[in-house]
Amino acid sequence: MTRTTSAVARALERIGRLDPALHAFIEVWPDGALAREREAVACRLPLGGLPFAVKGPSGFRSFAARRLIAAGGSPVGATSVPGPGTHWQTWGLGAHGRTVNPWRADRTPGGSSAGSAVAVATGMAELAAGSDGAGSVRIPAAWCGVFGLKTTNGLLPSPDRSGLASAGVLARSAAAAEPYLRQVLDGYAPVAAPALPLPAVYSEDLGYAEVDPEVAAVVRAAVDRLVAAGTVRLLGREAVLLDPVGAWTAIRGGSPDDPDAVRVRRTNDERLAALLAGGALLLTPVTPNRPHGHGGPGDHYSTALTWAFNLSGHPAASLPAGFTGDGCPVGLQLAAARGADVRLLAAARAVEDALPAAPMPPAAGGR
């Protein structure tokens, strides 16, 4: 393997060429990345120098990053997260400017794992570690047209004392995300391809969210395609959860025993248990809105359909579902029973097989 043909060298070349316009990285580590790759190849480590990105200034020290490095992963840099001065998290600030959505430069990539999604979408990293406290992996995955997984809360170590945030991964596909789970989960064992059709419940709004009609139509078309392909069988269960906004806010603010938060959490847990019984999946849009501009989301809660699963702890993934008419990616969210992360990944692979492959974005020379 030579410097000019190695996976890390290719990733670094793309970073040098694309990141001046995208601002996905706050730091890049070329010398260290190439050295780790050479060591991984020489020692025949499982990941063989796979180039990955870490989230934010502390990402290098995260549990997942340490596990990936030990297995022969090669971190190429730290990706952007939201900068100071705003309370909304669906954007990023790179070393030289705000992070740009690779599909539309006038839109945000989402966040808070903003740069991680952009790096994966444009081939500047093969996968990226992230964290998800309200949708911070799934939202940028949806808006950048890549795969994103939030693991079951508590499955992996997290510095978040509220218990709402969990580790996650972004990759070009569910298959490309598999090395992450294989290396970071103790006792990981792959599961066989699931029997089809997958039992599933579809909900446009979880009973409370206001969803952009075009976003809803894109996701519904993807679900209809899955049904027609025999990949999914829709069950006659209605998903009506309580809006988690007040409960999530109270718990994040340090009041987990707030009576309303306790009530919402208990009620939603009971309803989710019924919806997911028998190994069923819950399918929804990832966000109720399309990517917003760099000025902010306005009155929209982009987290409206994601943070319910941070409150409940269920694993949830975002898969590319298609595009709105103005060229914005839309994500399909899959949620599964707590602890069913590996089975969820297998289901996501089956769903991907029945949907059109996500193209590379214009910023990377695609579409």
Coordinates of C-alpha atoms in Angstrom, one line a residue:
M1 CA 0.0 0.0 0.0
T2 CA 1.4 3.4 -0.9
R3 CA 0.6 6.9 0.2
T4 CA -1.0 7.7 -3.2
T5 CA -3.3 4.8 -3.3
S6 CA -4.2 4.2 0.3
A7 CA -7.8 4.8 1.6
V8 CA -6.5 7.5 4.1
A9 CA -4.6 9.3 1.3
R10 CA -7.7 9.3 -0.8
A11 CA -9.7 10.7 2.1
L12 CA -7.1 13.4 2.8
E13 CA -7.1 14.4 -0.9
R14 CA -10.8 14.9 -0.8
I15 CA -10.6 16.9 2.4
G16 CA -8.0 19.1 0.9
R17 CA -10.1 19.6 -2.3
L18 CA -13.6 19.8 -0.9
D19 CA -13.5 21.1 2.6
P20 CA -12.5 24.7 1.8
A21 CA -16.0 25.1 0.5
L22 CA -17.9 22.8 2.9
H23 CA -16.2 23.5 6.2
A24 CA -16.9 20.1 7.7
F25 CA -13.7 19.9 9.7
I26 CA -12.3 21.9 12.6
E27 CA -9.0 19.9 12.6
V28 CA -7.3 17.6 10.1
W29 CA -4.6 15.1 11.1
P30 CA -2.8 14.0 7.9
D31 CA 0.5 12.8 9.4
G32 CA -1.1 10.9 12.3
A33 CA -3.8 9.4 10.0
L34 CA -1.3 8.0 7.6
A35 CA 0.9 6.7 10.3
R36 CA -2.0 4.9 12.0
E37 CA -3.0 3.4 8.6
R38 CA 0.5 2.0 8.0
E39 CA 0.6 0.5 11.5
A40 CA -2.9 -1.0 11.1
V41 CA -1.9 -2.6 7.8
A42 CA 1.4 -3.9 9.1
C43 CA -0.2 -5.4 12.2
R44 CA -3.2 -6.7 10.2
L45 CA -5.7 -5.1 12.5
P46 CA -9.4 -5.7 11.6
L47 CA -10.2 -2.2 10.2
G48 CA -6.9 -2.0 8.2
G49 CA -6.6 1.8 8.5
L50 CA -10.2 2.6 7.6
P51 CA -10.4 6.5 7.6
F52 CA -13.0 7.8 9.9
A53 CA -13.9 11.2 11.5
V54 CA -14.6 12.0 15.1
K55 CA -17.2 14.5 16.3
G56 CA -16.0 17.8 17.7
P57 CA -13.0 18.8 19.8
S58 CA -13.5 16.0 22.3
G59 CA -14.4 13.2 19.8
F60 CA -11.0 11.7 19.7
R61 CA -11.4 10.8 23.4
S62 CA -14.8 9.2 23.0
F63 CA -15.3 5.5 23.8
A64 CA -16.2 4.7 20.2
A65 CA -13.2 6.5 18.8
R66 CA -10.9 4.6 21.1
R67 CA -12.4 1.3 20.2
L68 CA -12.1 2.1 16.4
I69 CA -8.5 3.2 16.8
A70 CA -7.6 0.0 18.7
A71 CA -9.2 -2.1 15.9
G72 CA -7.1 -0.3 13.2
G73 CA -9.2 2.7 12.3
S74 CA -7.5 5.8 11.3
P75 CA -9.0 9.1 12.4
V76 CA -8.5 11.8 9.8
G77 CA -9.9 14.7 11.7
A78 CA -12.4 16.3 14.0
T79 CA -15.7 17.4 12.5
S80 CA -17.7 20.6 13.0
V81 CA -20.4 21.0 15.6
P82 CA -22.6 24.0 16.4
G83 CA -20.6 27.1 17.4
P84 CA -21.4 29.6 20.2
G85 CA -24.1 32.2 20.1
T86 CA -27.3 30.2 19.3
H87 CA -29.4 27.7 21.1
W88 CA -30.4 25.7 18.0
Q89 CA -28.2 22.8 17.1
T90 CA -29.0 22.0 13.5
W91 CA -25.9 23.6 12.0
G92 CA -22.1 23.4 12.3
L93 CA -19.1 25.7 12.4
G94 CA -15.9 24.5 10.8
A95 CA -12.5 25.9 11.1
H96 CA -13.0 28.5 8.4
G97 CA -16.8 29.1 8.3
R98 CA -20.3 27.6 8.7
T99 CA -20.7 24.1 7.5
V100 CA -22.5 23.8 4.2
N101 CA -25.1 21.2 3.1
P102 CA -23.4 19.3 0.2
W103 CA -26.7 19.2 -1.7
R104 CA -27.6 22.9 -1.3
A105 CA -25.1 25.4 -0.2
D106 CA -27.8 27.7 1.1
R107 CA -29.0 25.1 3.6
T108 CA -27.6 23.7 6.8
P109 CA -26.5 20.1 7.0
G110 CA -28.3 19.6 10.3
G111 CA -26.6 18.8 13.6
S112 CA -25.1 18.6 16.0
S113 CA -23.1 15.9 14.2
A114 CA -23.0 18.4 11.3
G115 CA -19.5 18.0 9.9
S116 CA -19.6 14.2 10.4
A117 CA -22.6 13.9 8.0
V118 CA -21.0 16.2 5.4
A119 CA -17.7 14.3 5.6
V120 CA -19.4 10.9 5.0
A121 CA -21.7 12.2 2.3
T122 CA -18.8 13.6 0.3
G123 CA -16.3 10.8 0.8
M124 CA -14.0 12.7 3.1
A125 CA -14.4 9.8 5.6
E126 CA -15.8 6.3 5.2
L127 CA -17.7 6.6 8.5
A128 CA -17.9 9.1 11.3
A129 CA -18.6 8.8 15.0
G130 CA -21.4 10.9 16.4
S131 CA -23.7 11.4 19.4
D132 CA -27.4 11.8 19.5
G133 CA -29.3 13.6 22.3
A134 CA -32.3 14.7 20.4
G135 CA -31.6 13.7 16.8
S136 CA -28.0 14.9 16.4
V137 CA -27.0 11.8 14.3
R138 CA -30.3 11.2 12.5
I139 CA -31.1 14.7 11.4
P140 CA -27.8 15.4 9.6
A141 CA -27.9 11.9 8.2
A142 CA -31.3 12.7 6.7
W143 CA -30.4 16.1 5.4
C144 CA -27.1 15.0 3.9
G145 CA -28.5 11.8 2.3
V146 CA -26.5 9.2 4.3
F147 CA -27.2 6.5 6.9
G148 CA -27.2 7.4 10.6
L149 CA -27.8 5.2 13.7
K150 CA -28.6 6.2 17.3
T151 CA -27.8 3.3 19.5
T152 CA -30.0 2.2 22.5
N153 CA -29.5 4.7 25.3
G154 CA -27.0 3.3 27.8
L155 CA -25.7 0.6 25.5
L156 CA -22.4 2.5 25.1
P157 CA -20.8 4.9 27.5
S158 CA -21.9 8.5 27.2
P159 CA -20.8 11.6 29.1
D160 CA -24.4 12.9 29.1
R161 CA -25.7 12.9 32.7
S162 CA -29.3 13.3 31.6
G163 CA -29.3 9.9 29.9
L164 CA -30.9 11.3 26.8
A165 CA -27.8 11.2 24.6
S166 CA -26.3 8.0 23.1
A167 CA -23.4 7.2 20.8
G168 CA -24.1 6.8 17.1
V169 CA -22.5 6.4 13.7
L170 CA -22.9 7.9 10.2
A171 CA -21.9 6.1 7.0
R172 CA -22.8 5.9 3.4
S173 CA -25.0 2.9 4.0
A174 CA -26.1 0.5 6.8
A175 CA -23.6 -2.0 5.4
A176 CA -20.8 0.5 5.7
A177 CA -21.8 1.2 9.3
E178 CA -21.5 -2.4 10.4
P179 CA -17.7 -2.2 11.2
Y180 CA -18.6 0.5 13.8
L181 CA -21.0 -1.8 15.7
R182 CA -18.7 -4.8 15.3
Q183 CA -15.8 -3.0 17.0
V184 CA -17.6 -0.9 19.7
L185 CA -20.1 -3.4 21.0
D186 CA -18.9 -6.0 23.5
G187 CA -20.1 -9.4 22.4
Y188 CA -21.2 -8.3 19.0
A189 CA -22.5 -11.1 16.8
P190 CA -23.9 -10.5 13.4
V191 CA -27.5 -11.7 12.8
A192 CA -28.8 -13.5 9.7
A193 CA -30.6 -11.5 7.1
P194 CA -34.2 -11.0 8.5
A195 CA -37.1 -12.9 7.1
L196 CA -39.2 -10.7 4.7
P197 CA -41.5 -9.0 4.8
L198 CA -40.6 -7.1 8.0
P199 CA -43.5 -6.3 10.2
A200 CA -43.8 -2.5 10.6
V201 CA -46.0 0.3 11.7
Y202 CA -46.0 3.5 9.6
S203 CA -46.7 6.9 11.2
E204 CA -46.4 10.2 9.4
D205 CA -46.5 12.3 12.6
L206 CA -46.4 10.1 15.7
G207 CA -49.8 11.6 16.6
Y208 CA -48.5 15.1 17.3
A209 CA -46.1 16.6 14.8
E210 CA -46.9 18.9 11.9
V211 CA -45.1 17.6 8.9
D212 CA -44.2 19.3 5.7
P213 CA -46.6 17.7 3.1
E214 CA -43.8 17.2 0.6
V215 CA -41.5 15.6 3.2
A216 CA -44.4 13.3 4.2
A217 CA -45.1 12.4 0.6
V218 CA -41.4 11.4 -0.1
V219 CA -41.4 9.1 3.0
R220 CA -44.8 7.6 2.2
A221 CA -43.6 6.9 -1.4
A222 CA -40.6 5.1 0.0
V223 CA -42.7 3.1 2.4
D224 CA -45.1 2.1 -0.4
R225 CA -42.1 1.0 -2.5
L226 CA -41.0 -1.2 0.4
V227 CA -44.5 -2.8 0.7
A228 CA -44.6 -3.4 -3.1
A229 CA -41.2 -5.0 -3.0
G230 CA -42.3 -7.4 -0.2
T231 CA -39.7 -5.9 2.2
V232 CA -42.2 -4.5 4.6
R233 CA -45.7 -5.6 5.8
L234 CA -47.6 -2.8 7.4
L235 CA -49.5 -3.7 10.6
G236 CA -52.8 -2.2 11.6
R237 CA -51.4 -0.4 14.6
E238 CA -51.8 3.4 15.1
A239 CA -48.9 5.3 16.5
V240 CA -50.2 8.0 18.8
L241 CA -47.5 9.2 21.2
L242 CA -47.6 12.2 23.5
D243 CA -45.4 15.1 22.4
P244 CA -42.1 14.8 24.3
V245 CA -41.0 18.4 24.1
G246 CA -41.9 19.3 27.7
A247 CA -40.6 16.0 29.1
W248 CA -37.4 16.1 27.1
T249 CA -36.8 19.8 28.1
A250 CA -37.4 19.0 31.8
I251 CA -35.0 16.1 31.9
R252 CA -32.3 17.9 30.0
G253 CA -32.7 20.7 32.5
G254 CA -32.1 18.4 35.4
S255 CA -35.6 17.6 36.5
P256 CA -36.2 13.9 35.6
D257 CA -38.8 13.7 38.4
D258 CA -41.0 16.4 36.9
P259 CA -44.5 15.0 37.1
D260 CA -45.4 15.8 33.5
A261 CA -42.1 14.3 32.3
V262 CA -42.7 11.1 34.3
R263 CA -46.3 10.8 32.9
V264 CA -45.2 11.4 29.3
R265 CA -42.3 9.0 29.5
R266 CA -44.4 6.2 31.1
T267 CA -47.3 6.7 28.6
N268 CA -45.0 6.7 25.6
D269 CA -43.1 3.7 26.8
E270 CA -46.3 1.7 27.1
R271 CA -47.5 2.8 23.6
L272 CA -44.1 2.0 22.0
A273 CA -44.0 -1.4 23.7
A274 CA -47.4 -2.2 22.0
L275 CA -46.3 -0.8 18.6
L276 CA -43.0 -2.7 18.6
A277 CA -44.4 -6.0 19.9
G278 CA -43.3 -9.1 18.0
G279 CA -40.2 -7.4 16.6
A280 CA -42.1 -4.8 14.6
L281 CA -40.3 -1.7 13.3
L282 CA -41.8 1.8 13.6
L283 CA -41.3 3.9 10.4
T284 CA -41.6 7.7 10.3
P285 CA -40.0 10.7 8.6
V286 CA -36.8 11.7 10.4
T287 CA -37.7 15.4 10.4
P288 CA -41.0 17.2 9.9
N289 CA -39.2 19.8 7.7
R290 CA -36.6 19.9 5.0
P291 CA -33.1 21.4 5.7
H292 CA -33.5 25.0 6.7
G293 CA -31.3 28.0 5.8
H294 CA -28.3 29.1 7.7
G295 CA -30.3 31.7 9.6
G296 CA -32.0 29.1 11.7
P297 CA -35.1 26.9 11.8
G298 CA -37.5 29.6 12.9
D299 CA -40.4 28.2 14.8
H300 CA -39.8 24.6 13.5
Y301 CA -38.7 21.8 15.8
S302 CA -36.5 19.7 13.5
T303 CA -36.3 17.3 16.4
A304 CA -40.0 16.7 16.7
L305 CA -39.9 13.2 15.4
T306 CA -36.5 12.1 16.7
W307 CA -36.3 13.1 20.3
A308 CA -39.2 10.8 21.3
F309 CA -36.7 7.9 20.9
N310 CA -34.0 9.7 23.0
L311 CA -36.7 10.0 25.8
S312 CA -37.6 6.4 25.4
G313 CA -34.1 5.0 24.7
H314 CA -35.0 3.0 21.7
P315 CA -32.4 2.6 18.9
A316 CA -33.4 4.5 15.7
A317 CA -31.8 4.9 12.3
S318 CA -32.1 7.3 9.4
L319 CA -32.0 6.0 5.8
P320 CA -32.2 8.1 2.6
A321 CA -35.8 8.1 1.3
G322 CA -35.6 10.5 -1.6
F323 CA -35.7 14.2 -2.4
T324 CA -38.1 17.1 -2.3
G325 CA -38.7 19.0 -5.5
D326 CA -36.2 21.6 -4.5
G327 CA -33.3 19.1 -4.2
C328 CA -33.3 18.5 -0.5
P329 CA -32.7 15.0 0.9
V330 CA -35.4 13.4 3.1
G331 CA -34.8 10.6 5.6
L332 CA -36.8 7.6 6.6
Q333 CA -36.6 6.8 10.3
L334 CA -36.6 3.2 11.6
A335 CA -37.0 2.5 15.3
A336 CA -36.8 -0.9 17.0
A337 CA -37.0 -2.4 20.5
R338 CA -34.4 -1.4 23.0
G339 CA -31.3 -3.4 22.6
A340 CA -32.2 -4.6 19.1
D341 CA -29.4 -2.5 17.5
V342 CA -27.8 -5.3 15.5
R343 CA -31.2 -6.5 14.3
L344 CA -32.1 -2.9 13.4
L345 CA -29.0 -2.7 11.3
A346 CA -29.9 -5.9 9.5
A347 CA -33.4 -4.6 8.9
A348 CA -31.9 -1.3 7.6
R349 CA -29.8 -3.2 5.1
A350 CA -32.9 -5.0 3.8
V351 CA -34.7 -1.7 3.5
E352 CA -31.8 -0.2 1.6
D353 CA -31.8 -3.1 -0.8
A354 CA -35.3 -2.2 -1.9
L355 CA -34.8 1.5 -2.2
P356 CA -32.7 3.4 -4.9
A357 CA -29.1 3.8 -3.9
A358 CA -28.3 7.3 -2.6
P359 CA -26.2 9.2 -5.1
M360 CA -23.2 11.4 -4.2
P361 CA -24.1 15.0 -3.7
P362 CA -23.2 17.8 -6.1
A363 CA -20.5 19.1 -3.8
A364 CA -18.7 15.8 -4.2
G365 CA -19.2 15.6 -8.0
G366 CA -22.4 13.6 -7.9
R367 CA -26.0 14.1 -9.2

